[in-house]
């Protein structure tokens, strides 16, 4: 048994056991509960619904690894989407060309990165708690968006944008391909770059990282800038998916991004965790949502289940850590 566990850990990593076990449980339970669950329609629906949540989770991941948090990711995504929408509206609306879309997307990414830059600078130089800083940014972005849009939404975009939210290439949804590209990029960044190494060092012990020669202020600023830019990518996907932009889009995703990170083995205090288990955890959560919908549960119950699941995950982690100490 120990040899099998060691072999599994060597191939997949110890942090993959929980997400894969949760995936198996969800597939088995809902597979028996609903004859329509293990079908192509269900998995196709998951493939289209997962990307914006997945990209937002990646935006949450890096700040958590430093021991922080970015509560402003959903409103950063909305402001970035609004930036793209305003660019398109100002240059022809539904008649805007691909060049305008590329310009608007670049501006959206810049706005997202600027949001992260402000948070990173405040956190790095004042040592204010990331929760307070990101909460302040969230309130600011929400208020700014409501003021600029008067609480309404913006719609009417060129038809060539639709495939980004609804199209497929060789049967694979385009937004899922974007998510996979972001997952690969995040994995490489965290596992093979100096910035990734510094991120883990800061999350483990920021003072030790500083004494070892790491420019912790620079790293924190870069981490939050990348978080904001990743949130902007989610905003672009949501614009294409919903064919409209509104300040409240994706507001419920904030809880789920944190849940996905913890379910994927990310240490809430920073310093430990990988991208791939988080990706599996995202699939589990989306399948859970789809399964509950097939059983007739409404979205409010699904949100409640996610909240309970977050508590269960934390309790199980505590029991697991206690059991390991007893065994040792």
XYZ file of C-alpha atoms in Angstrom:
328
model
C 0.000 0.000 0.000
C 2.835 2.351 0.900
C 4.605 1.429 -2.341
C 1.435 2.207 -4.328
C 1.042 5.577 -2.576
C 4.692 6.383 -3.205
C 4.313 5.501 -6.881
C 1.208 7.693 -7.161
C 2.980 10.610 -5.476
C 5.979 10.192 -7.762
C 3.807 10.324 -10.888
C 1.087 12.830 -9.987
C 2.235 14.473 -6.759
C 0.757 14.054 -3.287
C -1.534 17.059 -3.741
C -3.394 15.343 -6.613
C -4.893 12.636 -4.381
C -7.638 14.850 -2.920
C -8.875 16.416 -6.185
C -8.822 13.068 -8.035
C -10.691 11.369 -5.173
C -13.280 14.166 -5.216
C -13.598 13.807 -8.998
C -14.224 10.066 -8.656
C -16.850 10.609 -5.933
C -18.726 13.226 -7.991
C -18.714 11.040 -11.119
C -19.940 7.978 -9.218
C -22.612 9.713 -7.107
C -24.178 11.791 -9.862
C -23.686 8.983 -12.396
C -26.024 6.827 -10.299
C -28.319 9.720 -9.329
C -29.027 10.894 -12.885
C -28.957 8.884 -16.130
C -28.178 12.095 -18.018
C -25.046 13.002 -16.055
C -22.406 10.847 -17.765
C -23.283 12.089 -21.245
C -21.621 14.189 -23.888
C -24.139 16.977 -23.304
C -23.094 17.329 -19.656
C -19.378 17.368 -20.380
C -19.911 19.742 -23.308
C -21.786 22.119 -21.034
C -19.008 21.921 -18.440
C -16.399 22.643 -21.114
C -18.153 25.891 -22.064
C -19.005 27.016 -18.514
C -15.635 26.250 -16.928
C -13.246 28.725 -18.678
C -14.194 32.082 -17.156
C -14.293 30.546 -13.669
C -11.005 28.767 -14.372
C -9.178 31.878 -15.516
C -10.479 33.832 -12.517
C -9.192 31.044 -10.254
C -5.749 31.359 -11.822
C -5.965 35.095 -11.102
C -6.656 34.245 -7.449
C -3.970 31.547 -7.250
C -0.761 33.587 -7.338
C -1.747 36.086 -4.606
C -2.754 33.182 -2.351
C 0.637 31.546 -2.915
C 2.288 34.686 -1.519
C 0.081 34.476 1.552
C -2.287 37.152 0.256
C -5.621 37.363 -1.543
C -7.166 39.315 -4.401
C -10.824 39.967 -3.669
C -11.086 42.336 -6.640
C -10.713 39.743 -9.422
C -14.357 39.673 -10.542
C -14.711 43.447 -10.688
C -11.319 43.733 -12.369
C -12.686 41.350 -15.002
C -15.815 43.493 -15.364
C -13.889 46.762 -15.714
C -11.589 45.127 -18.275
C -14.621 43.876 -20.172
C -16.148 47.341 -20.043
C -12.897 48.788 -21.421
C -13.079 46.428 -24.401
C -16.793 47.158 -24.859
C -16.260 50.934 -24.827
C -13.440 50.607 -27.360
C -15.696 48.616 -29.691
C -18.642 50.986 -29.198
C -16.460 54.011 -29.922
C -15.229 52.502 -33.180
C -18.340 51.256 -34.901
C -20.049 48.944 -32.443
C -21.228 45.862 -34.339
C -19.275 47.113 -37.375
C -15.956 47.360 -35.521
C -13.101 45.406 -37.100
C -10.613 42.865 -35.736
C -8.005 45.602 -35.285
C -10.321 47.450 -32.930
C -10.943 44.239 -31.009
C -7.202 43.651 -30.609
C -6.728 47.250 -29.460
C -9.607 46.937 -26.989
C -8.244 43.628 -25.679
C -4.800 45.175 -25.159
C -6.391 48.085 -23.284
C -8.456 45.633 -21.209
C -5.311 43.737 -20.231
C -3.603 47.032 -19.389
C -6.513 48.085 -17.163
C -6.441 44.726 -15.376
C -2.683 44.942 -14.876
C -3.018 48.551 -13.638
C -5.545 47.433 -11.022
C -3.089 44.793 -9.834
C -0.228 47.283 -9.946
C -1.979 49.634 -7.529
C -2.769 46.811 -5.108
C 0.737 45.395 -5.364
C 2.375 48.749 -4.674
C 0.196 49.411 -1.640
C 0.727 45.900 -0.228
C 4.467 45.864 -0.924
C 5.360 49.329 0.360
C 2.873 49.878 3.195
C 2.602 46.222 4.287
C -1.155 46.667 4.542
C -3.046 43.390 4.669
C -3.918 42.107 1.171
C -7.522 41.437 2.217
C -8.054 45.091 3.139
C -6.255 46.408 0.060
C -8.046 44.142 -2.397
C -11.390 44.753 -0.666
C -10.845 48.492 -1.091
C -10.016 47.981 -4.773
C -13.096 45.800 -5.189
C -15.332 48.509 -3.738
C -13.655 51.163 -5.883
C -13.999 49.181 -9.134
C -17.597 48.268 -8.404
C -18.523 51.864 -7.643
C -16.645 53.155 -10.677
C -18.316 50.641 -12.952
C -21.788 51.404 -11.591
C -21.156 55.145 -12.006
C -19.908 54.850 -15.587
C -22.643 52.456 -16.742
C -25.461 53.855 -14.543
C -26.051 50.293 -13.366
C -26.860 49.046 -16.865
C -25.041 46.870 -19.334
C -23.338 47.361 -22.685
C -24.141 45.079 -25.606
C -23.971 44.963 -29.381
C -20.608 43.661 -30.521
C -19.232 42.377 -33.848
C -20.260 38.821 -34.740
C -16.659 37.646 -35.134
C -16.249 37.900 -31.344
C -18.926 35.260 -30.654
C -16.685 32.214 -31.404
C -14.391 33.247 -28.522
C -17.268 32.486 -26.163
C -19.198 29.836 -28.081
C -17.017 28.500 -30.914
C -15.126 25.214 -31.226
C -11.942 24.052 -32.927
C -11.839 20.340 -33.775
C -14.703 19.830 -31.331
C -12.906 21.576 -28.453
C -14.550 24.801 -27.190
C -12.452 27.895 -27.898
C -12.822 29.283 -24.340
C -11.590 25.927 -22.997
C -8.528 26.185 -25.243
C -7.878 29.666 -23.817
C -8.159 28.262 -20.283
C -5.780 25.392 -21.072
C -3.267 27.879 -22.500
C -3.538 29.962 -19.303
C -3.118 26.836 -17.142
C 0.032 25.819 -19.046
C 1.445 29.350 -18.865
C 0.740 29.557 -15.121
C 2.259 26.123 -14.512
C 5.446 27.038 -16.367
C 5.656 30.409 -14.626
C 5.314 28.929 -11.147
C 7.445 25.823 -11.638
C 10.214 26.967 -13.971
C 10.754 30.699 -13.498
C 12.561 32.845 -10.972
C 9.334 34.720 -10.288
C 7.585 31.453 -9.446
C 10.367 30.406 -7.065
C 10.284 33.823 -5.398
C 6.492 33.601 -5.073
C 6.745 30.370 -3.102
C 9.574 31.767 -0.987
C 7.538 34.827 -0.038
C 4.538 32.666 0.818
C 6.681 30.432 3.039
C 8.389 33.268 4.911
C 8.605 36.775 3.531
C 11.310 37.852 5.968
C 13.525 34.886 5.084
C 12.933 35.624 1.401
C 14.008 39.229 1.932
C 17.181 38.203 3.788
C 18.029 35.695 1.048
C 18.262 38.522 -1.484
C 14.821 38.379 -3.097
C 13.322 41.760 -3.941
C 10.033 40.996 -2.212
C 8.438 44.311 -3.126
C 9.099 43.776 -6.835
C 7.784 40.218 -6.683
C 4.572 41.227 -4.905
C 3.912 43.989 -7.419
C 4.478 41.584 -10.342
C 2.258 38.923 -8.766
C -0.689 41.291 -8.360
C -0.159 42.752 -11.826
C -0.295 39.247 -13.335
C -3.379 38.517 -11.231
C -5.102 41.611 -12.618
C -4.103 40.776 -16.193
C -5.409 37.213 -15.805
C -8.699 38.583 -14.466
C -8.866 40.782 -17.578
C -8.595 37.660 -19.764
C -11.642 36.302 -17.924
C -13.435 39.596 -18.601
C -12.798 39.250 -22.345
C -14.131 35.678 -22.313
C -17.261 36.770 -20.409
C -17.908 39.564 -22.907
C -17.790 37.073 -25.765
C -19.844 34.482 -23.896
C -22.680 36.739 -22.714
C -22.483 39.238 -25.633
C -22.799 41.964 -23.024
C -20.867 43.489 -20.132
C -22.256 44.454 -16.760
C -20.558 45.314 -13.484
C -22.176 42.373 -11.668
C -21.175 39.644 -14.106
C -19.445 36.735 -12.371
C -19.831 38.215 -8.889
C -20.652 34.781 -7.432
C -17.398 33.348 -8.803
C -15.294 34.908 -6.032
C -16.203 32.273 -3.434
C -15.686 29.453 -5.925
C -12.186 30.594 -6.922
C -11.089 30.453 -3.287
C -12.785 27.071 -2.846
C -11.102 25.688 -5.975
C -7.690 26.803 -4.732
C -8.162 25.157 -1.323
C -9.694 22.004 -2.813
C -6.689 21.876 -5.149
C -4.284 21.725 -2.215
C -3.180 25.357 -2.078
C -1.960 26.373 1.359
C -4.208 29.285 2.485
C -1.200 30.836 4.217
C 0.924 30.654 1.056
C 4.086 28.892 0.048
C 2.686 25.605 -1.223
C 0.476 24.426 -4.083
C 0.433 23.659 -7.794
C -1.686 24.650 -10.778
C -2.680 21.191 -12.047
C -4.505 20.024 -8.870
C -6.403 23.315 -8.880
C -7.446 22.664 -12.489
C -8.810 19.244 -11.480
C -10.610 20.850 -8.525
C -12.264 23.295 -10.935
C -13.574 20.407 -13.006
C -14.945 18.793 -9.842
C -16.808 21.959 -8.831
C -18.275 22.483 -12.292
C -19.394 18.847 -12.488
C -20.938 19.226 -9.029
C -22.881 22.253 -10.234
C -24.059 20.459 -13.375
C -25.062 17.398 -11.362
C -27.145 19.452 -8.953
C -28.828 21.217 -11.880
C -29.753 17.857 -13.416
C -31.331 16.853 -10.106
C -33.471 20.010 -10.167
C -31.582 22.049 -7.587
C -31.525 25.797 -8.158
C -28.407 27.971 -8.263
C -28.895 29.161 -4.693
C -28.642 25.603 -3.365
C -25.539 25.052 -5.472
C -23.911 28.116 -3.908
C -24.842 26.840 -0.445
C -23.284 23.445 -1.218
C -20.083 25.171 -2.355
C -19.930 27.057 0.939
C -20.412 23.871 2.980
C -17.809 22.129 0.833
C -15.279 24.844 1.672
C -15.836 24.213 5.395
C -15.583 20.435 4.881
C -12.304 20.828 2.968
C -10.778 22.878 5.799
C -11.921 20.354 8.439
C -10.580 17.406 6.427
C -7.236 19.170 5.983
C -7.029 19.692 9.737
C -7.795 15.995 10.391
C -5.288 14.965 7.729
C -2.516 17.099 9.233
C -3.315 15.782 12.727
C -3.290 12.174 11.510
C 0.087 12.641 9.817
C 1.555 14.041 13.051
C 0.212 11.068 15.022
C 1.640 8.564 12.512
C 5.040 10.261 12.639
